[in-house]
């Protein structure tokens, strides 16, 4: 029976891949700690650099790394990206910012959402601290931290950030 | 605190998915519209006189564009030219019990369409068997407007 519907011009062809993802010893240590509200890194025995999340071998020297280090939940924004476009399944209202945050005492960055800061005021060197979910909601996830927000402390000078970035040779 | 790799690794379930929507172009647009609205199949006649179903946009021999005027009705019944039995259907498969993926040459066509055949048992399947389409209860445009094919008798 004929119906008067608009002709087909597009078809939905969704693709989904379901993974069981085994995260390995370093990430497992990180996730078990963050379930308790702690942030772990690992120290390279050769260079003294601290990587977060922990990994099993040094990026620069390939030495095994075993010394876990607890890190504070605050640090510095080294770089950031402002999301200005809408996309499918987006949770947040645009514009919003994701930053590369180097925690105090760490030599590698984690990526996280930065809020409570107008995107026009985002800048490298800004000091930020974590805003955690209610401990009752904590799981093995970096999402236990809802976002980072500015602390209001003085920025890390941009020259220092540029120097540190030049020194850091990890991937 | 020491990091060692003797502890059991945590394991998580991840889903990577893309909500693709593809443009059909005029020929496949007509093909899918005809299935959705009328439960009819269209093939396309090429310069060599063969009829291809599903229809294509370009003549495979001359590389000339084909037109909607070259479309003609085929099927809806057809025969299985090749098949493979799937004893464990996966989530999202069109039939949620053991079934066959089959190449089905609809009556009047010279090429075959890939779809599921719900035959109930592998012993029913054979190359050359006659099948008919079972259409989805709700048809929204797309290959899933055909729920599956089933044995003709």
Tab-separated table of C-alpha atoms in Angstrom:
chain	number	residue	atom	x	y	z
A	1	UNK	CA	0.000	0.000	0.000
A	2	UNK	CA	1.479	3.269	-1.109
A	3	UNK	CA	2.028	5.985	1.477
A	4	UNK	CA	2.855	9.611	0.934
A	5	UNK	CA	6.125	9.853	2.808
A	6	UNK	CA	9.182	11.804	1.762
A	7	UNK	CA	11.498	9.785	-0.479
A	8	UNK	CA	14.473	8.163	1.208
A	9	UNK	CA	17.577	10.300	0.737
A	10	UNK	CA	19.681	9.119	3.666
A	11	UNK	CA	20.028	5.913	5.634
A	12	UNK	CA	21.264	5.377	9.162
A	13	UNK	CA	24.310	3.133	9.269
A	14	UNK	CA	25.534	3.194	12.864
A	15	UNK	CA	28.699	1.313	13.724
A	16	UNK	CA	29.547	0.081	17.227
A	17	UNK	CA	32.532	-1.881	18.448
A	18	UNK	CA	32.324	-3.419	21.912
A	19	UNK	CA	35.630	-3.891	23.703
A	20	UNK	CA	36.711	-5.598	26.894
A	21	UNK	CA	39.649	-3.359	27.619
A	22	UNK	CA	42.356	-4.627	29.996
A	23	UNK	CA	44.178	-1.546	31.243
A	24	UNK	CA	47.399	-3.111	32.569
A	25	UNK	CA	49.301	-2.823	35.837
A	26	UNK	CA	50.126	0.895	35.732
A	27	UNK	CA	46.631	2.093	34.928
A	28	UNK	CA	45.196	-0.452	37.375
A	29	UNK	CA	47.269	1.017	40.221
A	30	UNK	CA	46.077	4.464	39.179
A	31	UNK	CA	42.417	3.431	39.070
A	32	UNK	CA	42.523	1.562	42.395
A	33	UNK	CA	43.967	4.692	44.006
A	34	UNK	CA	41.561	7.135	42.407
A	35	UNK	CA	38.674	5.018	43.679
A	36	UNK	CA	39.927	6.209	47.099
A	37	UNK	CA	40.453	9.785	45.984
A	38	UNK	CA	44.223	9.526	45.553
A	39	UNK	CA	46.246	10.292	42.420
A	40	UNK	CA	49.285	8.120	41.674
A	41	UNK	CA	52.266	8.622	39.412
A	42	UNK	CA	55.473	6.637	38.987
A	43	UNK	CA	59.055	7.900	39.146
A	44	UNK	CA	61.712	7.069	36.566
A	45	UNK	CA	64.815	5.732	38.366
A	46	UNK	CA	67.126	7.347	35.783
A	47	UNK	CA	65.695	10.818	35.214
A	48	UNK	CA	63.574	11.289	38.351
A	49	UNK	CA	60.629	12.354	36.200
A	50	UNK	CA	57.184	11.462	37.449
A	51	UNK	CA	54.641	10.092	35.020
A	52	UNK	CA	50.937	10.127	35.700
A	53	UNK	CA	49.120	7.795	35.230
A	54	UNK	CA	51.893	5.274	36.054
A	55	UNK	CA	53.413	3.231	33.289
A	56	UNK	CA	55.697	0.224	33.617
A	57	UNK	CA	58.738	1.446	31.688
A	58	UNK	CA	60.390	4.820	31.283
A	59	UNK	CA	59.548	6.587	28.065
A	60	UNK	CA	63.074	8.031	27.823
A	61	UNK	CA	65.308	5.233	29.125
A	62	UNK	CA	63.099	2.123	28.939
A	63	UNK	CA	64.049	1.256	32.528
A	64	UNK	CA	61.393	-0.487	34.613
A	65	UNK	CA	59.619	2.030	36.863
A	66	UNK	CA	58.347	0.781	40.226
A	67	UNK	CA	58.361	3.746	42.634
A	68	UNK	CA	54.816	4.982	42.983
A	69	UNK	CA	54.358	8.618	43.988
A	70	UNK	CA	51.197	10.199	45.357
A	71	UNK	CA	50.405	13.513	43.744
A	72	UNK	CA	48.278	16.439	44.872
A	73	UNK	CA	44.999	17.229	43.119
A	74	UNK	CA	46.241	20.592	41.909
A	75	UNK	CA	48.547	21.777	39.191
A	76	UNK	CA	49.044	24.053	36.204
A	77	UNK	CA	47.282	24.302	32.835
A	78	UNK	CA	49.958	23.908	30.170
A	79	UNK	CA	47.679	24.069	27.186
A	80	UNK	CA	43.974	23.768	26.472
A	81	UNK	CA	41.341	23.412	23.801
A	82	UNK	CA	38.082	25.323	23.715
A	83	UNK	CA	35.226	23.324	22.247
A	84	UNK	CA	33.058	25.653	20.163
A	85	UNK	CA	31.108	23.222	18.017
A	86	UNK	CA	28.159	21.033	18.777
A	87	UNK	CA	28.368	17.328	18.111
A	88	UNK	CA	26.253	14.233	18.564
A	89	UNK	CA	25.722	13.135	22.168
A	90	UNK	CA	27.416	16.237	23.571
A	91	UNK	CA	26.867	16.523	27.317
A	92	UNK	CA	28.085	20.066	28.017
A	93	UNK	CA	26.929	23.430	26.755
A	94	UNK	CA	29.436	25.077	24.430
A	95	UNK	CA	31.852	26.768	24.751
A	96	UNK	CA	33.830	24.749	27.272
A	97	UNK	CA	37.515	23.934	27.727
A	98	UNK	CA	39.629	20.831	28.087
A	99	UNK	CA	43.132	21.347	29.415
A	100	UNK	CA	46.443	19.572	29.702
A	101	UNK	CA	47.093	19.805	33.425
A	102	UNK	CA	50.509	19.085	34.938
A	103	UNK	CA	49.939	18.222	38.595
A	104	UNK	CA	52.442	19.651	41.085
A	105	UNK	CA	55.357	17.227	41.223
A	106	UNK	CA	54.489	15.532	37.910
A	107	UNK	CA	56.314	15.702	34.585
A	108	UNK	CA	53.496	14.571	32.371
A	109	UNK	CA	50.036	15.981	31.862
A	110	UNK	CA	46.548	14.617	32.356
A	111	UNK	CA	43.675	15.874	30.290
A	112	UNK	CA	40.573	17.098	32.033
A	113	UNK	CA	37.664	19.489	31.848
A	114	UNK	CA	38.229	23.000	33.190
A	115	UNK	CA	35.194	24.846	34.534
A	116	UNK	CA	34.299	27.848	36.699
A	117	UNK	CA	36.445	29.894	34.347
A	118	UNK	CA	35.064	31.852	31.372
A	119	UNK	CA	36.776	30.495	28.250
A	120	UNK	CA	38.037	34.004	27.410
A	121	UNK	CA	40.077	33.903	30.603
A	122	UNK	CA	41.730	30.538	29.880
A	123	UNK	CA	45.501	30.791	29.644
A	124	UNK	CA	48.588	28.600	29.903
A	125	UNK	CA	50.118	28.867	33.383
A	126	UNK	CA	46.795	29.118	35.192
A	127	UNK	CA	46.816	27.230	38.487
A	128	UNK	CA	43.896	24.840	38.969
A	129	UNK	CA	42.612	22.333	41.501
A	130	UNK	CA	40.289	19.358	41.275
A	131	UNK	CA	36.607	19.474	42.124
A	132	UNK	CA	35.689	15.956	43.192
A	133	UNK	CA	32.403	14.135	43.089
A	134	UNK	CA	30.820	13.018	46.327
A	135	UNK	CA	33.032	10.155	47.654
A	136	UNK	CA	29.954	7.904	47.661
A	137	UNK	CA	30.029	8.119	43.836
A	138	UNK	CA	33.706	7.267	43.421
A	139	UNK	CA	34.584	4.425	41.062
A	140	UNK	CA	37.708	3.411	39.131
A	141	UNK	CA	37.511	6.475	36.912
A	142	UNK	CA	39.163	9.844	36.385
A	143	UNK	CA	35.586	11.128	36.285
A	144	UNK	CA	35.699	11.009	40.109
A	145	UNK	CA	37.105	14.455	39.449
A	146	UNK	CA	34.232	16.422	37.965
A	147	UNK	CA	36.524	19.117	36.617
A	148	UNK	CA	39.401	21.394	37.533
A	149	UNK	CA	38.825	25.027	38.484
A	150	UNK	CA	41.130	28.010	38.940
A	151	UNK	CA	42.663	28.411	42.410
A	152	UNK	CA	43.186	32.162	42.021
A	153	UNK	CA	46.908	31.824	42.822
A	154	UNK	CA	49.430	33.634	40.606
A	155	UNK	CA	50.097	31.991	37.227
A	156	UNK	CA	53.197	29.995	36.482
A	157	UNK	CA	55.190	32.326	34.196
A	158	UNK	CA	54.822	31.434	30.517
A	159	UNK	CA	58.646	31.447	30.086
A	160	UNK	CA	58.915	28.694	32.669
A	161	UNK	CA	56.259	26.621	30.923
A	162	UNK	CA	57.998	27.026	27.560
A	163	UNK	CA	61.325	26.001	29.099
A	164	UNK	CA	59.807	22.946	30.704
A	165	UNK	CA	58.047	21.918	27.509
A	166	UNK	CA	61.366	22.163	25.633
A	167	UNK	CA	63.041	19.976	28.262
A	168	UNK	CA	60.369	17.300	28.277
A	169	UNK	CA	61.061	14.814	25.538
A	170	UNK	CA	58.427	12.203	26.296
A	171	UNK	CA	55.822	11.305	23.771
B	1	UNK	CA	54.581	2.059	47.342
B	2	UNK	CA	55.717	-0.233	44.610
B	3	UNK	CA	54.285	-0.768	41.201
B	4	UNK	CA	54.399	-4.365	40.038
B	5	UNK	CA	52.608	-6.196	37.316
B	6	UNK	CA	51.596	-9.140	39.493
B	7	UNK	CA	48.284	-7.585	40.523
B	8	UNK	CA	45.292	-8.446	38.406
B	9	UNK	CA	44.694	-5.898	35.698
B	10	UNK	CA	41.402	-4.079	35.840
B	11	UNK	CA	39.199	-4.619	32.838
B	12	UNK	CA	36.501	-2.318	31.532
B	13	UNK	CA	33.854	-2.490	28.878
B	14	UNK	CA	34.248	0.115	26.192
B	15	UNK	CA	32.004	0.931	23.275
B	16	UNK	CA	33.286	2.830	20.288
B	17	UNK	CA	30.387	3.925	18.151
B	18	UNK	CA	29.671	6.274	15.299
B	19	UNK	CA	26.134	7.406	14.452
B	20	UNK	CA	26.708	7.520	10.701
B	21	UNK	CA	24.036	8.719	8.322
B	22	UNK	CA	24.816	8.256	4.671
B	23	UNK	CA	23.374	9.907	1.601
B	24	UNK	CA	21.836	7.321	-0.701
B	25	UNK	CA	22.016	9.229	-3.981
B	26	UNK	CA	19.066	9.090	-6.384
B	27	UNK	CA	19.267	5.416	-7.404
B	28	UNK	CA	19.567	3.777	-3.988
B	29	UNK	CA	17.158	6.410	-2.676
B	30	UNK	CA	14.511	5.043	-5.038
B	31	UNK	CA	15.502	1.470	-4.153
B	32	UNK	CA	14.961	2.063	-0.437
B	33	UNK	CA	11.841	4.210	-0.945
B	34	UNK	CA	10.233	1.445	-3.020
B	35	UNK	CA	10.976	-1.177	-0.353
B	36	UNK	CA	9.677	1.068	2.416
B	37	UNK	CA	6.491	2.276	0.746
B	38	UNK	CA	5.511	-0.636	-1.496
B	39	UNK	CA	7.499	-3.688	-0.452
B	40	UNK	CA	8.896	-3.890	-3.985
B	41	UNK	CA	12.460	-4.393	-5.170
B	42	UNK	CA	14.115	-2.440	-7.963
B	43	UNK	CA	17.074	-3.519	-10.064
B	44	UNK	CA	18.849	-1.434	-12.667
B	45	UNK	CA	19.346	-2.370	-16.312
B	46	UNK	CA	22.842	-1.774	-17.640
B	47	UNK	CA	24.048	-1.293	-21.224
B	48	UNK	CA	24.919	-4.986	-21.479
B	49	UNK	CA	21.311	-5.875	-20.686
B	50	UNK	CA	21.967	-7.335	-17.264
B	51	UNK	CA	19.876	-6.244	-14.277
B	52	UNK	CA	21.731	-5.448	-11.060
B	53	UNK	CA	20.058	-5.607	-7.655
B	54	UNK	CA	20.925	-3.785	-5.502
B	55	UNK	CA	21.094	-1.118	-8.227
B	56	UNK	CA	24.284	0.831	-8.910
B	57	UNK	CA	24.828	4.424	-10.034
B	58	UNK	CA	27.419	3.762	-12.720
B	59	UNK	CA	27.316	1.248	-15.572
B	60	UNK	CA	30.098	-1.237	-14.760
B	61	UNK	CA	30.939	-1.772	-18.467
B	62	UNK	CA	30.782	1.750	-19.926
B	63	UNK	CA	31.266	3.796	-16.714
B	64	UNK	CA	28.357	5.984	-17.880
B	65	UNK	CA	25.952	7.283	-15.256
B	66	UNK	CA	22.798	5.231	-14.957
B	67	UNK	CA	19.455	6.933	-14.353
B	68	UNK	CA	16.331	6.251	-12.325
B	69	UNK	CA	14.687	5.553	-15.715
B	70	UNK	CA	16.838	2.400	-15.932
B	71	UNK	CA	15.258	0.962	-12.763
B	72	UNK	CA	12.891	-1.964	-13.114
B	73	UNK	CA	11.093	-4.240	-10.706
B	74	UNK	CA	12.669	-7.531	-9.682
B	75	UNK	CA	11.780	-10.231	-7.130
B	76	UNK	CA	10.414	-10.231	-4.529
B	77	UNK	CA	11.267	-13.964	-4.488
B	78	UNK	CA	14.701	-15.187	-5.435
B	79	UNK	CA	17.224	-17.936	-4.990
B	80	UNK	CA	20.264	-18.355	-2.779
B	81	UNK	CA	23.501	-18.390	-4.757
B	82	UNK	CA	25.831	-18.712	-1.768
B	83	UNK	CA	25.480	-18.805	2.013
B	84	UNK	CA	27.244	-19.235	5.316
B	85	UNK	CA	25.643	-20.470	8.524
B	86	UNK	CA	25.932	-18.330	11.651
B	87	UNK	CA	25.345	-20.602	14.636
B	88	UNK	CA	25.816	-17.824	17.197
B	89	UNK	CA	24.057	-14.596	16.185
B	90	UNK	CA	25.647	-11.429	17.472
B	91	UNK	CA	23.836	-8.485	19.048
B	92	UNK	CA	22.412	-6.349	16.281
B	93	UNK	CA	22.159	-9.173	13.747
B	94	UNK	CA	18.819	-9.183	11.922
B	95	UNK	CA	17.869	-12.639	13.231
B	96	UNK	CA	18.401	-13.514	16.890
B	97	UNK	CA	18.649	-17.270	16.448
B	98	UNK	CA	21.018	-19.301	14.239
B	99	UNK	CA	20.602	-18.127	10.643
B	100	UNK	CA	22.404	-17.859	7.320
B	101	UNK	CA	24.007	-14.879	5.674
B	102	UNK	CA	23.220	-15.413	2.020
B	103	UNK	CA	23.694	-13.935	-1.402
B	104	UNK	CA	20.210	-13.844	-2.922
B	105	UNK	CA	19.557	-13.393	-6.614
B	106	UNK	CA	16.058	-11.987	-6.920
B	107	UNK	CA	13.925	-13.169	-9.838
B	108	UNK	CA	14.739	-11.070	-12.888
B	109	UNK	CA	18.108	-9.913	-11.533
B	110	UNK	CA	21.576	-11.033	-12.588
B	111	UNK	CA	23.415	-10.041	-9.409
B	112	UNK	CA	22.851	-10.960	-5.796
B	113	UNK	CA	21.829	-9.079	-2.665
B	114	UNK	CA	23.359	-9.901	0.719
B	115	UNK	CA	20.812	-10.589	3.440
B	116	UNK	CA	19.863	-12.946	6.254
B	117	UNK	CA	17.914	-16.150	5.665
B	118	UNK	CA	15.949	-17.365	8.677
B	119	UNK	CA	15.649	-21.043	7.813
B	120	UNK	CA	15.481	-22.380	11.357
B	121	UNK	CA	18.091	-25.058	10.727
B	122	UNK	CA	21.285	-25.351	8.741
B	123	UNK	CA	19.968	-28.586	7.228
B	124	UNK	CA	17.285	-26.576	5.405
B	125	UNK	CA	19.877	-24.398	3.678
B	126	UNK	CA	21.128	-25.228	0.207
B	127	UNK	CA	22.509	-23.298	-2.701
B	128	UNK	CA	19.731	-22.691	-5.207
B	129	UNK	CA	16.935	-22.751	-2.625
B	130	UNK	CA	13.996	-20.394	-3.184
B	131	UNK	CA	13.433	-17.623	-0.654
B	132	UNK	CA	10.978	-14.772	-0.140
B	133	UNK	CA	11.386	-11.568	1.877
B	134	UNK	CA	9.804	-10.962	5.248
B	135	UNK	CA	9.406	-7.241	5.709
B	136	UNK	CA	9.821	-5.407	9.002
B	137	UNK	CA	6.628	-4.415	10.842
B	138	UNK	CA	7.735	-0.803	10.808
B	139	UNK	CA	9.624	0.355	7.724
B	140	UNK	CA	11.710	3.511	7.962
B	141	UNK	CA	13.949	3.419	4.890
B	142	UNK	CA	17.010	1.186	4.882
B	143	UNK	CA	18.043	-2.415	4.388
B	144	UNK	CA	16.459	-3.347	7.727
B	145	UNK	CA	13.057	-2.681	6.194
B	146	UNK	CA	13.624	-6.271	5.086
B	147	UNK	CA	13.581	-8.232	8.362
B	148	UNK	CA	15.082	-11.261	6.605
B	149	UNK	CA	14.367	-13.795	3.863
B	150	UNK	CA	12.663	-17.107	4.561
B	151	UNK	CA	12.287	-20.354	2.557
B	152	UNK	CA	9.548	-19.985	-0.051
B	153	UNK	CA	7.482	-23.054	0.817
